[in-house]
Tab-separated table of C-alpha atoms in Angstrom:
chain	number	residue	atom	x	y	z
A	22	MET	CA	-61.854	-105.129	-0.692
A	23	PRO	CA	-63.838	-102.386	1.102
A	24	SER	CA	-64.959	-99.408	-0.993
A	25	HIS	CA	-63.721	-96.897	1.556
A	26	TYR	CA	-60.340	-97.235	3.072
A	27	GLN	CA	-60.200	-96.403	6.739
A	28	CYS	CA	-57.013	-95.136	8.291
A	29	THR	CA	-55.544	-97.042	11.094
A	30	PRO	CA	-54.941	-95.297	14.400
A	31	ASP	CA	-51.234	-95.245	13.632
A	32	GLU	CA	-51.808	-93.525	10.298
A	33	ILE	CA	-54.148	-91.047	11.923
A	34	MET	CA	-51.483	-90.183	14.497
A	35	LEU	CA	-48.895	-89.902	11.705
A	36	ASP	CA	-51.095	-87.506	9.767
A	37	GLU	CA	-51.759	-85.436	12.863
A	38	GLY	CA	-48.041	-85.292	13.560
A	39	ARG	CA	-47.378	-84.221	9.994
A	40	GLU	CA	-49.990	-81.476	10.282
A	41	GLU	CA	-48.505	-80.278	13.546
A	42	HIS	CA	-45.051	-80.264	11.948
A	43	GLU	CA	-46.335	-78.289	8.981
A	44	LYS	CA	-47.960	-75.808	11.355
A	45	ASP	CA	-44.616	-75.340	13.104
A	46	GLU	CA	-42.761	-74.839	9.813
A	47	LYS	CA	-45.177	-72.374	8.187
A	48	PRO	CA	-44.247	-69.289	10.300
A	49	ILE	CA	-40.496	-69.631	9.539
A	50	ALA	CA	-40.620	-67.929	6.118
A	51	PRO	CA	-42.808	-64.966	7.199
A	52	LEU	CA	-40.687	-64.502	10.316
A	53	PHE	CA	-37.523	-64.373	8.209
A	54	LEU	CA	-39.102	-61.855	5.858
A	55	LEU	CA	-40.305	-59.774	8.781
A	56	THR	CA	-36.856	-59.758	10.360
A	57	THR	CA	-35.232	-58.860	7.036
A	58	THR	CA	-37.736	-56.058	6.488
A	59	ILE	CA	-37.039	-54.634	9.926
A	60	LEU	CA	-33.287	-54.731	9.300
A	61	ILE	CA	-33.702	-53.068	5.908
A	62	ARG	CA	-35.864	-50.348	7.438
A	63	ARG	CA	-33.314	-49.756	10.169
A	64	MET	CA	-30.503	-49.588	7.617
A	65	PHE	CA	-32.540	-47.169	5.509
A	66	ALA	CA	-33.267	-45.055	8.573
A	67	SER	CA	-29.555	-45.013	9.403
A	68	ILE	CA	-28.683	-43.968	5.851
A	69	VAL	CA	-31.296	-41.213	5.920
A	70	SER	CA	-29.972	-40.064	9.280
A	71	ILE	CA	-26.408	-39.964	7.947
A	72	VAL	CA	-27.494	-38.040	4.835
A	73	CYS	CA	-29.479	-35.560	6.915
A	74	SER	CA	-26.565	-35.120	9.298
A	75	THR	CA	-24.255	-34.489	6.343
A	76	ILE	CA	-26.622	-31.879	4.921
A	77	VAL	CA	-26.984	-30.164	8.280
A	78	PHE	CA	-23.207	-30.191	8.766
A	79	SER	CA	-22.707	-28.695	5.305
A	80	VAL	CA	-25.213	-25.944	6.015
A	81	LEU	CA	-23.573	-25.193	9.349
A	82	SER	CA	-20.182	-25.133	7.647
A	83	LEU	CA	-21.447	-22.635	5.087
A	84	ASN	CA	-22.875	-20.506	7.862
A	85	SER	CA	-19.638	-20.696	9.809
A	86	ASN	CA	-17.698	-19.744	6.675
A	87	ALA	CA	-20.015	-16.808	6.162
A	88	ALA	CA	-19.500	-15.835	9.775
A	89	PHE	CA	-15.744	-16.152	9.268
A	90	ASP	CA	-15.953	-13.852	6.249
A	91	THR	CA	-17.672	-11.199	8.329
A	92	LYS	CA	-15.011	-11.529	11.010
A	93	GLN	CA	-12.046	-11.399	8.677
A	94	ILE	CA	-11.561	-7.772	9.660
A	95	TYR	CA	-10.282	-9.127	12.968
A	96	THR	CA	-8.043	-11.840	11.574
A	97	ASN	CA	-6.199	-10.326	8.593
A	98	PRO	CA	-2.575	-11.418	9.152
A	99	LEU	CA	-1.214	-8.652	6.897
A	100	SER	CA	-2.806	-5.780	8.810
A	101	HIS	CA	-0.287	-5.675	11.681
A	102	GLY	CA	-2.812	-3.571	13.580
A	103	PHE	CA	-3.294	-0.909	10.891
A	104	GLY	CA	-6.835	-1.787	9.871
A	105	GLU	CA	-7.842	-5.405	9.479
A	106	ASP	CA	-10.627	-4.439	7.063
A	107	ILE	CA	-8.139	-3.044	4.534
A	108	ASP	CA	-7.153	-5.202	1.560
A	109	TRP	CA	-3.481	-5.410	2.468
A	110	VAL	CA	-1.146	-7.322	0.158
A	111	LYS	CA	2.387	-8.605	0.562
A	112	TRP	CA	5.210	-6.367	-0.627
A	113	GLU	CA	6.423	-9.157	-2.893
A	114	ASP	CA	3.087	-9.087	-4.740
A	115	ALA	CA	2.497	-5.329	-4.711
A	116	VAL	CA	4.108	-4.268	-7.994
A	117	GLU	CA	2.595	-7.110	-9.989
A	118	MET	CA	-0.842	-6.353	-8.605
A	119	ALA	CA	-0.437	-2.598	-9.124
A	120	MET	CA	0.404	-3.130	-12.778
A	121	GLU	CA	-2.547	-5.462	-13.148
A	122	VAL	CA	-5.112	-3.117	-11.579
A	123	ASN	CA	-3.345	0.114	-12.650
A	124	LYS	CA	-3.189	1.669	-9.185
A	125	PRO	CA	-0.467	3.484	-7.209
A	126	ILE	CA	1.059	1.783	-4.178
A	127	PHE	CA	0.670	2.861	-0.563
A	128	LEU	CA	3.681	1.615	1.416
A	129	LEU	CA	3.744	1.869	5.205
A	130	ILE	CA	7.018	0.807	6.833
A	131	HIS	CA	7.050	0.183	10.582
A	132	LYS	CA	8.476	-2.028	13.314
A	133	SER	CA	6.768	-4.051	16.017
A	134	TRP	CA	9.025	-2.597	18.740
A	135	CYS	CA	8.671	1.037	17.624
A	136	HIS	CA	6.824	3.295	20.093
A	137	ALA	CA	5.990	5.869	17.407
A	138	CYS	CA	4.515	3.086	15.242
A	139	LYS	CA	2.344	1.919	18.120
A	140	ALA	CA	1.189	5.488	18.710
A	141	LEU	CA	0.186	5.788	15.044
A	142	LYS	CA	-1.829	2.573	15.321
A	143	LYS	CA	-3.781	4.023	18.230
A	144	THR	CA	-4.659	7.184	16.331
A	145	PHE	CA	-6.182	5.085	13.566
A	146	GLN	CA	-8.783	3.821	16.021
A	147	GLN	CA	-10.760	7.041	15.477
A	148	SER	CA	-14.003	6.074	13.744
A	149	ASN	CA	-13.997	8.984	11.278
A	150	ALA	CA	-10.378	8.341	10.312
A	151	ARG	CA	-11.000	4.612	9.893
A	152	LYS	CA	-13.936	5.159	7.559
A	153	ALA	CA	-12.063	7.644	5.367
A	154	PHE	CA	-8.946	5.470	5.293
A	155	LYS	CA	-11.031	2.471	4.242
A	156	THR	CA	-12.623	4.488	1.429
A	157	LEU	CA	-9.356	5.876	0.042
A	158	SER	CA	-7.553	2.553	0.354
A	159	LYS	CA	-9.678	1.129	-2.459
A	160	TYR	CA	-7.765	3.326	-4.924
A	161	PHE	CA	-4.342	2.027	-3.893
A	162	VAL	CA	-2.522	-1.246	-3.644
A	163	MET	CA	-2.123	-1.252	0.118
A	164	VAL	CA	1.071	-2.567	1.698
A	165	ASN	CA	2.346	-2.341	5.240
A	166	THR	CA	5.610	-4.031	6.130
A	167	GLU	CA	6.644	-4.930	9.643
A	168	ASP	CA	10.157	-5.725	10.868
A	169	ASP	CA	12.063	-7.815	8.281
A	170	GLU	CA	9.329	-7.390	5.660
A	171	GLU	CA	10.709	-3.934	4.849
A	172	PRO	CA	12.089	-3.600	1.290
A	173	TYR	CA	15.889	-3.456	1.317
A	174	GLU	CA	16.370	-1.108	-1.665
A	175	GLU	CA	17.819	2.316	-0.843
A	176	GLU	CA	15.116	3.928	-2.976
A	177	TYR	CA	12.670	3.314	-0.153
A	178	LYS	CA	14.898	5.125	2.351
A	179	PRO	CA	14.977	8.526	0.619
A	180	ASP	CA	15.889	10.501	3.736
A	181	GLY	CA	16.778	7.785	6.218
A	182	LYS	CA	15.672	4.540	7.804
A	183	TYR	CA	13.467	6.135	10.454
A	184	ILE	CA	10.097	4.639	11.266
A	185	PRO	CA	7.253	4.821	10.742
A	186	ARG	CA	7.310	6.260	7.246
A	187	VAL	CA	4.709	6.278	4.480
A	188	LEU	CA	5.817	6.209	0.859
A	189	PHE	CA	3.758	6.467	-2.293
A	190	LEU	CA	4.921	4.559	-5.366
A	191	ASP	CA	3.735	4.351	-8.928
A	192	LYS	CA	2.471	1.055	-10.323
A	193	ASN	CA	6.039	0.103	-11.281
A	194	GLY	CA	7.181	0.422	-7.683
A	195	ASP	CA	9.135	3.652	-8.237
A	196	LEU	CA	9.038	6.255	-5.481
A	197	LEU	CA	6.804	9.287	-5.999
A	198	SER	CA	9.140	11.492	-3.985
A	199	GLN	CA	7.019	14.639	-4.329
A	200	PHE	CA	4.334	13.261	-2.032
A	201	LYS	CA	5.537	13.963	1.481
A	202	ASN	CA	4.005	15.055	4.732
A	203	LYS	CA	3.395	18.755	4.088
A	204	LYS	CA	2.907	19.332	7.800
A	205	ALA	CA	5.843	17.284	8.930
A	206	GLU	CA	6.761	17.994	12.529
A	207	TYR	CA	10.382	17.110	11.889
A	208	LYS	CA	12.223	18.677	8.937
A	209	ASN	CA	14.576	15.765	8.381
A	210	TYR	CA	11.771	13.196	8.304
A	211	ALA	CA	9.609	14.188	5.347
A	212	TYR	CA	7.838	10.833	5.099
A	213	TYR	CA	7.063	10.510	8.781
A	214	TYR	CA	3.407	10.751	9.825
A	215	SER	CA	1.910	10.826	13.299
A	216	SER	CA	-1.607	11.825	12.273
A	217	PRO	CA	-4.152	9.902	10.153
A	218	ALA	CA	-5.408	13.219	8.789
A	219	ASP	CA	-2.002	13.999	7.271
A	220	ILE	CA	-1.813	10.518	5.749
A	221	LEU	CA	-5.272	10.963	4.242
A	222	ASN	CA	-4.275	14.349	2.812
A	223	SER	CA	-1.243	12.823	1.107
A	224	MET	CA	-3.407	10.007	-0.256
A	225	LYS	CA	-5.766	12.599	-1.720
A	226	ASP	CA	-2.823	14.442	-3.300
A	227	VAL	CA	-1.720	11.246	-5.014
A	228	MET	CA	-5.251	10.623	-6.239
A	229	ARG	CA	-5.476	14.140	-7.660
A	230	TYR	CA	-2.169	13.525	-9.406
A	231	TYR	CA	-3.732	10.519	-11.119
A	232	ASN	CA	-7.056	12.324	-11.692
A	233	ILE	CA	-8.925	9.945	-9.408
A	234	ASP	CA	-12.180	11.384	-8.124
A	235	VAL	CA	-13.878	10.049	-4.994
A	236	PRO	CA	-17.396	11.516	-4.700
A	237	GLU	CA	-18.072	10.072	-1.233
A	238	MET	CA	-15.054	11.919	0.180
A	239	LYS	CA	-16.594	15.273	-0.709
A	240	LYS	CA	-19.175	14.815	2.019
A	241	GLY	CA	-18.755	14.838	5.756
A	242	PRO	CA	-16.542	16.838	8.123
A	243	LYS	CA	-12.874	17.305	7.418
A	244	LEU	CA	-10.410	15.563	9.649
A	245	LYS	CA	-8.124	17.675	11.772
A	246	PRO	CA	-4.573	16.529	12.411
A	247	ASN	CA	-3.548	15.723	15.939
A	248	LYS	CA	-1.783	18.449	17.854
A	249	PRO	CA	1.943	17.852	18.256
A	250	VAL	CA	2.720	16.258	21.589
A	251	ASP	CA	6.093	16.426	23.279
A	252	ASP	CA	6.245	12.718	23.898
A	253	GLU	CA	8.855	10.164	22.956
A	254	ASP	CA	6.145	7.890	21.569
A	255	ASP	CA	5.262	10.461	18.896
A	256	LYS	CA	8.762	10.920	17.541
A	257	PRO	CA	10.195	8.987	14.598
A	258	LEU	CA	12.714	6.332	15.511
A	259	LYS	CA	15.808	5.205	13.688
A	260	ASP	CA	17.004	1.661	13.184
A	261	GLU	CA	19.925	0.583	15.340
A	262	SER	CA	22.197	0.451	12.303
A	263	THR	CA	21.518	4.130	11.649
A	264	ASN	CA	22.126	5.005	15.277
A	265	GLU	CA	25.473	3.190	15.260
A	266	SER	CA	26.649	5.030	12.155
A	267	THR	CA	25.673	8.356	13.735
A	268	LYS	CA	27.617	7.507	16.890
A	269	ASN	CA	30.697	6.619	14.854
A	270	LYS	CA	30.537	9.923	12.986
A	271	LYS	CA	30.278	11.851	16.257
A	272	GLN	CA	33.251	9.996	17.703
A	273	LYS	CA	35.363	10.750	14.621
A	274	SER	CA	34.424	14.430	14.692
A	275	SER	CA	35.309	14.692	18.399
A	276	LYS	CA	38.701	13.101	17.760
A	277	SER	CA	39.417	15.507	14.900
A	278	ASP	CA	38.590	18.451	17.177
A	279	LEU	CA	41.220	17.229	19.591
């Protein structure tokens, strides 16, 4: 038997084929790992992108909310055009809040169709009046009711249902009847105001009554009330129900004269 075994040509070809086969199989595992790694990296990149997008969206949302807060003066649904930067509250919540914060109540009653109410809104566009009104409003629970929001109790119609009218109430919701428009243009409408200056003066009277001092109001020029204008828009209006009752009374009186 020979000391060294020599491979036959067939065995040599078999070995070479095996080597070639092994060469073909070796890259499979690294290729799989490479593909998996690429997929994992892409998934990680997608996750990071989603997280970053979420963070950016949150920051933008906070900024938009902050921007909304600064623009709330233009979107306050309770303002009805009488100062969107005022902390208006619903009439239903006014007494409870007034008792909680121990403040008197400012109650403005008006109608959306009222020409005198619209005229009063326009006068409040004066910059000096707006600033003073904003300052004094902090010492009241501010309410303004429009149309059907008006309180139905007779107490809040002390001398009629005309509009607009401004009433001052204590924290229990009771009328402070002594605080009227001292410069009322119409004798029978003591709570009617056509000038922001007169409203501010009444607010100050109420504050003096409660010993409330406002240092910032001691500075600056005094507001002058608007001059009376012979215009239908500047006259107080009555509700239709009041007008009907007046007509009925006149008809009865005319019949009695006959």
